[in-house]
Amino acid sequence: MIYLDHSATTPVDSRVFEAMTPYLTEHFGNASSIYRAGQDMRKVVEDAREKIATLLGARPKEVIFTSGGTESDNTAIKGVALNRGSGHIITSAIEHPAIMKVVGWLEEQGFTATYVPVGSDGLVDPDEVRKAIRPDTIIISIMHANNEIGVIQPIEEISAVAHEKEIPFHTDAVQTFGKIPIDVGKMGIDLLSLSAHKIYGPKGTGALYVKKGIKFDPFVHGGHQEWGKRGGTENVAGIAGLGRAAELAAAEMDADEKRVRKLRDKLENGLKQSISDIIFNGHRESRLYSLANVCVKYVEGEAMLLNLDFEDIAASSGSACTSGSLEPSHVLLAIGLPAEVAHGSLRFSLGRRNTEEDIDKVLEVLPPIVTKLREMSAFPRPSS
Ligand code: PLP
């Protein structure tokens, strides 16, 4: 299979798997136990915490392990909101459902919210955030990079706007952690969500950075693990995997970027030359080097995906979380694309194992697929 869906998930790196296996086999202690088999596990957890903190420019005690990006987002937003009891939340119109649905649920509980719009390039304007601030605003949450179009937001400027009014700033960095440098201090981030399975780590493991002094209620109540901030026996193998994945990401970030960016650019240039009526989505500079999102006019994204699948190529249309729904992507609608154009979207997200040959294969098979589908298409086409 040619796998071009790394924004949905990544394969577990064999070095990560190796780092995890001892804790799925012979070392099974509970990290909270006081005897040695437990304390050895405690060391594994704390070692991983230090690796994550290093990559974020944070202190280890500011990192809490969770079950993934979704739980981290829930903890950040609900944690601050429920701690305050009432108030107004600011987020953007292009967030992942792990933020959108949380804010929507909080609105049902009596909180209020503003979803700031984005421009046609997918960027949030910090002035729009400033305009949305009210005296009762309790948190501002703007994602670092979007999972569908890869646009990287001006986080430093937005967090500065939040801090003018002493409002905590959260960012969903699930798509950027381990891919591009993050420094929570320099970037003014108070809370940050990350996930292991986007960086060649295991699914079901993630972390939340919470700056010292930020008040929030736990989302998962239970034992006193994570200093009472997240109950539940630590997933030692998963945490060890996340730590190792973060360490590898840090060491290989520059080399990965160089190689993957070249492949992505080759893919985009090839698509531009071989397919007419194709739109390239997202800001051209401020975006992830690993992702290409296009809309092919007069064709259904799902039809292209199925045809690519017949060729053993895995890509996606919109986000993995919304595929299966007939609604066009809320992200593509938010950047101003008409619904019928948004329906023709394809997302290719590249990773460590992709090769030039993978890209050549896509460029060989996709143009004839588009021609075939356009011939069969019921989409209205210009009479020319
Ligand atoms: N936030 C973003 C931007 C994502 O892309 C994803 C996953 O696709 C999530 C949150 C959810 O993360 P997880 O799958 O670890 O729950």
Short mmCIF file of C-alpha atoms and ligand atoms in Angstrom, two decimals:
data_model
loop_
_atom_site.label_atom_id
_atom_site.label_comp_id
_atom_site.label_asym_id
_atom_site.label_seq_id
_atom_site.Cartn_x
_atom_site.Cartn_y
_atom_site.Cartn_z
CA MET A 1 0.00 0.00 0.00
CA ILE A 2 1.09 3.57 -0.70
CA TYR A 3 0.12 5.32 2.50
CA LEU A 4 -0.57 9.04 2.14
CA ASP A 5 -2.80 9.61 5.16
CA HIS A 6 -0.31 10.44 7.92
CA SER A 7 -2.50 13.24 9.27
CA ALA A 8 -5.08 10.58 10.16
CA THR A 9 -2.54 8.31 11.82
CA THR A 10 1.00 6.99 11.37
CA PRO A 11 2.52 3.53 11.56
CA VAL A 12 4.29 2.79 14.85
CA ASP A 13 8.03 3.23 14.30
CA SER A 14 9.90 -0.01 15.03
CA ARG A 15 12.14 1.88 17.49
CA VAL A 16 9.01 3.07 19.32
CA PHE A 17 7.63 -0.46 19.40
CA GLU A 18 10.91 -1.67 20.86
CA ALA A 19 10.73 0.96 23.58
CA MET A 20 7.20 -0.16 24.47
CA THR A 21 7.42 -3.95 24.46
CA PRO A 22 9.11 -4.47 27.84
CA TYR A 23 6.08 -2.83 29.47
CA LEU A 24 3.63 -5.07 27.65
CA THR A 25 5.55 -8.20 28.60
CA GLU A 26 7.82 -8.71 31.60
CA HIS A 27 7.51 -5.31 33.29
CA PHE A 28 3.92 -4.95 34.34
CA GLY A 29 4.09 -3.03 37.64
CA ASN A 30 1.76 -0.21 38.58
CA ALA A 31 3.64 3.10 38.54
CA SER A 32 1.91 4.09 41.80
CA SER A 33 3.13 1.02 43.75
CA ILE A 34 5.89 1.64 46.25
CA TYR A 35 7.82 -1.60 45.72
CA ARG A 36 10.57 -1.74 43.12
CA ALA A 37 8.54 -3.17 40.23
CA GLY A 38 6.26 -0.15 40.61
CA GLN A 39 8.97 2.43 41.09
CA ASP A 40 10.77 1.17 37.99
CA MET A 41 7.60 1.98 36.05
CA ARG A 42 7.45 5.40 37.70
CA LYS A 43 10.93 6.09 36.30
CA VAL A 44 9.76 5.12 32.79
CA VAL A 45 6.80 7.51 33.06
CA GLU A 46 8.91 10.37 34.41
CA ASP A 47 11.59 9.83 31.77
CA ALA A 48 8.96 10.12 29.02
CA ARG A 49 7.49 13.20 30.70
CA GLU A 50 10.89 14.84 30.60
CA LYS A 51 11.29 14.10 26.89
CA ILE A 52 7.90 15.65 26.06
CA ALA A 53 8.63 18.67 28.27
CA THR A 54 12.02 19.17 26.58
CA LEU A 55 10.43 19.18 23.13
CA LEU A 56 7.89 21.78 24.30
CA GLY A 57 10.29 23.96 26.27
CA ALA A 58 8.21 23.19 29.37
CA ARG A 59 8.82 21.85 32.87
CA PRO A 60 8.08 18.13 33.33
CA LYS A 61 5.48 18.86 36.02
CA GLU A 62 3.50 20.87 33.46
CA VAL A 63 2.91 17.76 31.30
CA ILE A 64 -0.04 15.44 32.05
CA PHE A 65 -0.46 12.15 30.22
CA THR A 66 -3.88 11.44 28.67
CA SER A 67 -5.50 8.95 26.32
CA GLY A 68 -4.84 11.14 23.28
CA GLY A 69 -5.56 14.42 21.54
CA THR A 70 -9.30 14.22 22.07
CA GLU A 71 -8.99 13.80 25.83
CA SER A 72 -6.36 16.55 26.01
CA ASP A 73 -8.68 18.95 24.16
CA ASN A 74 -11.61 17.97 26.40
CA THR A 75 -9.49 18.44 29.51
CA ALA A 76 -8.20 21.84 28.42
CA ILE A 77 -11.52 23.38 27.47
CA LYS A 78 -13.90 21.68 29.91
CA GLY A 79 -11.26 21.83 32.65
CA VAL A 80 -10.95 25.62 32.47
CA ALA A 81 -14.66 26.20 31.76
CA LEU A 82 -15.93 24.06 34.62
CA ASN A 83 -13.38 25.61 36.97
CA ARG A 84 -14.77 29.07 36.12
CA GLY A 85 -18.42 27.92 36.20
CA SER A 86 -19.68 30.26 33.48
CA GLY A 87 -18.41 32.53 30.75
CA HIS A 88 -17.49 32.98 27.11
CA ILE A 89 -15.18 30.84 24.98
CA ILE A 90 -13.39 31.90 21.81
CA THR A 91 -12.29 29.36 19.22
CA SER A 92 -12.05 29.26 15.43
CA ALA A 93 -14.40 28.04 12.72
CA ILE A 94 -11.92 25.40 11.54
CA GLU A 95 -11.11 23.46 14.72
CA HIS A 96 -11.08 19.68 14.94
CA PRO A 97 -14.31 18.11 16.27
CA ALA A 98 -12.43 17.43 19.53
CA ILE A 99 -12.70 21.19 20.14
CA MET A 100 -15.84 22.03 18.13
CA LYS A 101 -18.01 19.43 19.86
CA VAL A 102 -16.66 20.31 23.30
CA VAL A 103 -17.43 24.00 22.84
CA GLY A 104 -20.86 23.11 21.41
CA TRP A 105 -21.60 20.94 24.44
CA LEU A 106 -20.49 23.71 26.80
CA GLU A 107 -22.87 26.08 24.99
CA GLU A 108 -25.69 23.64 25.80
CA GLN A 109 -24.61 23.85 29.46
CA GLY A 110 -24.99 27.65 29.48
CA PHE A 111 -21.55 28.86 28.37
CA THR A 112 -21.38 31.15 25.35
CA ALA A 113 -18.96 30.95 22.43
CA THR A 114 -17.61 32.84 19.44
CA TYR A 115 -16.17 30.95 16.47
CA VAL A 116 -13.84 33.42 14.77
CA PRO A 117 -13.84 33.14 10.98
CA VAL A 118 -10.78 32.46 8.85
CA GLY A 119 -9.71 34.06 5.60
CA SER A 120 -9.79 32.24 2.24
CA ASP A 121 -6.19 31.17 3.03
CA GLY A 122 -7.35 29.50 6.26
CA LEU A 123 -5.59 31.96 8.57
CA VAL A 124 -7.13 33.37 11.74
CA ASP A 125 -6.69 37.14 11.96
CA PRO A 126 -5.52 38.05 15.49
CA ASP A 127 -7.63 41.23 15.24
CA GLU A 128 -10.74 39.07 14.82
CA VAL A 129 -9.81 37.35 18.07
CA ARG A 130 -9.33 40.73 19.76
CA LYS A 131 -12.77 41.86 18.52
CA ALA A 132 -14.38 38.70 19.90
CA ILE A 133 -13.05 39.19 23.45
CA ARG A 134 -15.67 40.06 26.07
CA PRO A 135 -15.30 40.88 29.75
CA ASP A 136 -16.45 37.33 30.58
CA THR A 137 -14.13 35.49 28.12
CA ILE A 138 -12.56 32.60 30.04
CA ILE A 139 -10.42 30.81 27.41
CA ILE A 140 -9.23 31.22 23.83
CA SER A 141 -8.45 28.07 21.86
CA ILE A 142 -6.97 28.25 18.37
CA MET A 143 -5.35 25.21 16.77
CA HIS A 144 -1.67 25.32 15.79
CA ALA A 145 -2.04 23.65 12.37
CA ASN A 146 -5.26 22.52 10.79
CA ASN A 147 -5.64 18.79 10.20
CA GLU A 148 -7.33 19.17 6.80
CA ILE A 149 -5.50 22.01 5.06
CA GLY A 150 -2.35 22.17 7.20
CA VAL A 151 -2.45 25.93 7.69
CA ILE A 152 -0.25 27.06 10.59
CA GLN A 153 -1.81 29.83 12.64
CA PRO A 154 0.06 32.89 13.98
CA ILE A 155 0.00 31.48 17.50
CA GLU A 156 2.42 34.00 19.00
CA GLU A 157 0.29 36.94 17.88
CA ILE A 158 -2.98 35.33 18.96
CA SER A 159 -1.67 34.37 22.40
CA ALA A 160 -0.43 37.96 22.84
CA VAL A 161 -3.98 39.17 22.17
CA ALA A 162 -5.31 36.72 24.79
CA HIS A 163 -2.75 37.85 27.34
CA GLU A 164 -3.61 41.55 26.85
CA LYS A 165 -6.73 40.60 28.82
CA GLU A 166 -5.11 37.87 30.92
CA ILE A 167 -7.17 35.14 29.25
CA PRO A 168 -5.62 31.62 29.16
CA PHE A 169 -4.64 30.50 25.68
CA HIS A 170 -4.95 26.88 24.51
CA THR A 171 -3.72 25.40 21.26
CA ASP A 172 -4.47 22.02 19.72
CA ALA A 173 -1.00 21.04 18.48
CA VAL A 174 -1.90 17.46 17.57
CA GLN A 175 -0.82 18.06 13.95
CA THR A 176 2.37 19.97 14.76
CA PHE A 177 3.96 18.43 17.85
CA GLY A 178 7.10 16.62 16.69
CA LYS A 179 6.81 18.04 13.17
CA ILE A 180 7.71 21.68 13.65
CA PRO A 181 9.43 23.41 16.58
CA ILE A 182 7.24 24.44 19.50
CA ASP A 183 8.34 26.57 22.43
CA VAL A 184 5.43 27.16 24.79
CA GLY A 185 7.23 30.04 26.53
CA LYS A 186 8.14 31.94 23.37
CA MET A 187 4.78 31.23 21.77
CA GLY A 188 2.77 32.29 24.84
CA ILE A 189 0.91 29.00 25.16
CA ASP A 190 -0.85 28.22 28.47
CA LEU A 191 -2.35 24.86 27.49
CA LEU A 192 -1.39 22.58 24.59
CA SER A 193 -2.79 19.25 23.35
CA LEU A 194 -0.70 16.58 21.65
CA SER A 195 -1.09 12.99 20.54
CA ALA A 196 1.31 10.07 20.05
CA HIS A 197 -0.22 8.40 17.00
CA LYS A 198 0.48 11.31 14.66
CA ILE A 199 4.23 10.99 15.27
CA TYR A 200 4.78 7.24 14.85
CA GLY A 201 3.71 6.49 18.41
CA PRO A 202 0.84 4.31 19.63
CA LYS A 203 -2.84 5.21 19.38
CA GLY A 204 -4.64 6.05 22.60
CA THR A 205 -1.82 8.03 24.21
CA GLY A 206 -1.33 11.77 24.41
CA ALA A 207 -0.50 14.61 26.71
CA LEU A 208 -1.68 18.00 27.80
CA TYR A 209 0.69 20.80 28.71
CA VAL A 210 -0.72 23.09 31.39
CA LYS A 211 1.40 26.06 32.39
CA LYS A 212 2.05 26.31 36.11
CA GLY A 213 -0.62 28.46 37.75
CA ILE A 214 -3.39 27.87 35.18
CA LYS A 215 -6.47 26.75 37.08
CA PHE A 216 -8.50 23.87 35.70
CA ASP A 217 -10.66 21.03 37.00
CA PRO A 218 -9.73 17.45 36.08
CA PHE A 219 -11.78 15.97 33.26
CA VAL A 220 -11.11 12.36 34.33
CA HIS A 221 -11.69 12.08 38.06
CA GLY A 222 -10.26 9.09 39.88
CA GLY A 223 -7.04 8.20 41.67
CA HIS A 224 -4.32 10.66 42.54
CA GLN A 225 -2.25 9.94 39.40
CA GLU A 226 -0.80 12.93 37.55
CA TRP A 227 -0.96 14.97 40.78
CA GLY A 228 -4.71 14.50 40.91
CA LYS A 229 -5.10 16.19 37.52
CA ARG A 230 -5.98 13.01 35.60
CA GLY A 231 -7.13 9.86 37.31
CA GLY A 232 -6.35 6.37 35.98
CA THR A 233 -3.46 3.91 36.18
CA GLU A 234 -0.74 5.16 33.86
CA ASN A 235 -0.49 3.47 30.46
CA VAL A 236 3.23 2.84 30.92
CA ALA A 237 3.82 1.18 27.53
CA GLY A 238 1.93 3.93 25.70
CA ILE A 239 3.70 6.65 27.63
CA ALA A 240 7.10 5.05 26.95
CA GLY A 241 6.13 4.93 23.27
CA LEU A 242 5.10 8.59 23.24
CA GLY A 243 8.37 9.55 24.93
CA ARG A 244 10.45 7.62 22.42
CA ALA A 245 8.40 8.95 19.48
CA ALA A 246 8.96 12.51 20.73
CA GLU A 247 12.68 11.89 21.14
CA LEU A 248 12.95 10.51 17.59
CA ALA A 249 10.84 13.34 16.20
CA ALA A 250 13.14 15.90 17.80
CA ALA A 251 16.26 14.21 16.44
CA GLU A 252 14.87 13.72 12.93
CA MET A 253 12.67 16.80 12.52
CA ASP A 254 14.94 18.74 10.17
CA ALA A 255 15.81 15.78 7.96
CA ASP A 256 12.15 14.65 7.81
CA GLU A 257 11.02 18.13 6.84
CA LYS A 258 13.55 18.47 4.04
CA ARG A 259 12.72 15.10 2.51
CA VAL A 260 8.95 15.20 2.94
CA ARG A 261 8.59 18.81 1.74
CA LYS A 262 10.38 17.88 -1.49
CA LEU A 263 7.98 14.98 -2.08
CA ARG A 264 4.91 17.10 -1.25
CA ASP A 265 6.05 19.84 -3.65
CA LYS A 266 6.65 17.26 -6.36
CA LEU A 267 3.12 15.94 -5.82
CA GLU A 268 1.54 19.40 -5.96
CA ASN A 269 3.49 20.44 -9.06
CA GLY A 270 2.57 17.20 -10.79
CA LEU A 271 -1.12 17.58 -9.94
CA LYS A 272 -1.10 21.18 -11.16
CA GLN A 273 0.33 20.10 -14.51
CA SER A 274 -1.83 17.04 -15.08
CA ILE A 275 -5.30 17.96 -13.77
CA SER A 276 -7.36 20.93 -14.94
CA ASP A 277 -9.78 22.81 -12.67
CA ILE A 278 -7.91 21.92 -9.52
CA ILE A 279 -7.77 24.21 -6.47
CA PHE A 280 -4.94 24.12 -3.93
CA ASN A 281 -6.30 24.85 -0.47
CA GLY A 282 -4.65 26.72 2.38
CA HIS A 283 -2.07 29.47 2.73
CA ARG A 284 0.88 28.71 0.45
CA GLU A 285 3.63 29.49 2.97
CA SER A 286 2.23 29.17 6.47
CA ARG A 287 1.37 25.49 6.33
CA LEU A 288 2.67 22.04 7.16
CA TYR A 289 5.31 20.69 4.78
CA SER A 290 3.72 17.24 4.80
CA LEU A 291 0.25 17.98 3.52
CA ALA A 292 -1.46 18.79 0.22
CA ASN A 293 -5.19 19.52 0.14
CA VAL A 294 -6.84 20.01 -3.23
CA CYS A 295 -10.33 20.30 -4.62
CA VAL A 296 -10.84 18.70 -7.99
CA LYS A 297 -13.83 20.36 -9.56
CA TYR A 298 -16.75 18.32 -10.96
CA VAL A 299 -15.71 15.16 -9.13
CA GLU A 300 -16.67 13.63 -5.77
CA GLY A 301 -13.76 13.24 -3.33
CA GLU A 302 -15.08 9.85 -2.19
CA ALA A 303 -15.18 8.54 -5.77
CA MET A 304 -11.54 9.53 -6.25
CA LEU A 305 -10.62 7.89 -2.93
CA LEU A 306 -12.28 4.62 -3.86
CA ASN A 307 -10.53 4.58 -7.22
CA LEU A 308 -7.20 5.35 -5.53
CA ASP A 309 -7.91 2.53 -3.10
CA PHE A 310 -8.29 0.13 -6.05
CA GLU A 311 -4.72 1.15 -6.92
CA ASP A 312 -3.66 0.50 -3.30
CA ILE A 313 -3.22 4.17 -2.49
CA ALA A 314 -4.60 5.46 0.82
CA ALA A 315 -5.50 9.14 1.08
CA SER A 316 -8.46 11.00 2.54
CA SER A 317 -11.18 13.46 1.77
CA GLY A 318 -11.79 15.94 4.56
CA SER A 319 -10.68 14.54 7.91
CA ALA A 320 -10.83 10.87 8.82
CA CYS A 321 -13.18 11.79 11.63
CA THR A 322 -15.76 13.31 9.31
CA SER A 323 -15.49 10.90 6.41
CA GLY A 324 -18.52 8.71 6.32
CA SER A 325 -20.61 11.84 6.60
CA LEU A 326 -22.13 13.40 3.50
CA GLU A 327 -21.63 16.91 4.84
CA PRO A 328 -18.86 18.84 3.11
CA SER A 329 -15.91 19.68 5.35
CA HIS A 330 -16.62 22.59 7.72
CA VAL A 331 -13.01 23.69 7.16
CA LEU A 332 -13.40 23.99 3.39
CA LEU A 333 -16.73 25.79 3.80
CA ALA A 334 -15.08 28.17 6.30
CA ILE A 335 -12.42 29.17 3.74
CA GLY A 336 -15.26 30.11 1.42
CA LEU A 337 -15.46 27.19 -0.98
CA PRO A 338 -18.94 26.39 -2.34
CA ALA A 339 -20.30 23.04 -1.08
CA GLU A 340 -20.07 21.40 -4.53
CA VAL A 341 -16.36 22.29 -4.79
CA ALA A 342 -15.67 21.23 -1.19
CA HIS A 343 -17.15 17.80 -2.04
CA GLY A 344 -14.27 17.25 -4.48
CA SER A 345 -11.55 17.48 -1.85
CA LEU A 346 -8.56 15.20 -1.48
CA ARG A 347 -6.00 15.31 1.32
CA PHE A 348 -2.61 13.73 0.85
CA SER A 349 -0.50 13.72 4.00
CA LEU A 350 3.02 12.39 3.62
CA GLY A 351 5.38 10.81 6.09
CA ARG A 352 8.73 9.27 6.87
CA ARG A 353 8.41 6.18 4.70
CA ASN A 354 7.13 7.78 1.50
CA THR A 355 9.34 7.71 -1.57
CA GLU A 356 9.60 9.40 -4.97
CA GLU A 357 8.08 6.25 -6.46
CA ASP A 358 4.96 6.68 -4.31
CA ILE A 359 4.45 10.17 -5.70
CA ASP A 360 5.13 8.99 -9.27
CA LYS A 361 2.45 6.35 -8.86
CA VAL A 362 -0.16 8.87 -7.67
CA LEU A 363 0.70 11.17 -10.57
CA GLU A 364 0.37 8.25 -12.95
CA VAL A 365 -3.01 6.99 -11.76
CA LEU A 366 -4.93 10.03 -10.50
CA PRO A 367 -5.26 12.07 -13.73
CA PRO A 368 -6.96 9.19 -15.64
CA ILE A 369 -9.21 8.56 -12.61
CA VAL A 370 -10.31 12.21 -12.70
CA THR A 371 -10.91 12.08 -16.47
CA LYS A 372 -12.98 8.91 -16.11
CA LEU A 373 -15.03 10.29 -13.21
CA ARG A 374 -15.63 13.60 -14.98
CA GLU A 375 -17.00 11.73 -17.98
CA MET A 376 -19.45 9.97 -15.69
CA SER A 377 -20.10 12.98 -13.46
CA ALA A 378 -23.53 14.46 -12.85
CA PHE A 379 -21.91 17.72 -11.69
CA PRO A 380 -22.97 20.74 -13.75
CA ARG A 381 -20.02 21.88 -15.88
CA PRO A 382 -19.45 25.14 -17.70
CA SER A 383 -20.78 24.86 -21.27
CA SER A 384 -17.36 25.74 -22.78
N1 PLP B 1 -6.96 17.48 17.10
C1 PLP B 1 -6.51 17.40 15.84
C2 PLP B 1 -6.10 18.65 15.13
C3 PLP B 1 -6.44 16.16 15.19
O1 PLP B 1 -6.00 16.09 13.93
C4 PLP B 1 -6.84 15.00 15.90
C5 PLP B 1 -6.84 13.67 15.23
O2 PLP B 1 -7.08 13.57 14.05
C6 PLP B 1 -7.27 15.13 17.22
C7 PLP B 1 -7.32 16.38 17.79
C8 PLP B 1 -7.68 13.94 18.03
O3 PLP B 1 -6.55 13.26 18.48
P1 PLP B 1 -6.67 11.71 18.95
O4 PLP B 1 -6.93 10.93 17.71
O5 PLP B 1 -5.34 11.40 19.57
O6 PLP B 1 -7.77 11.64 19.93
#
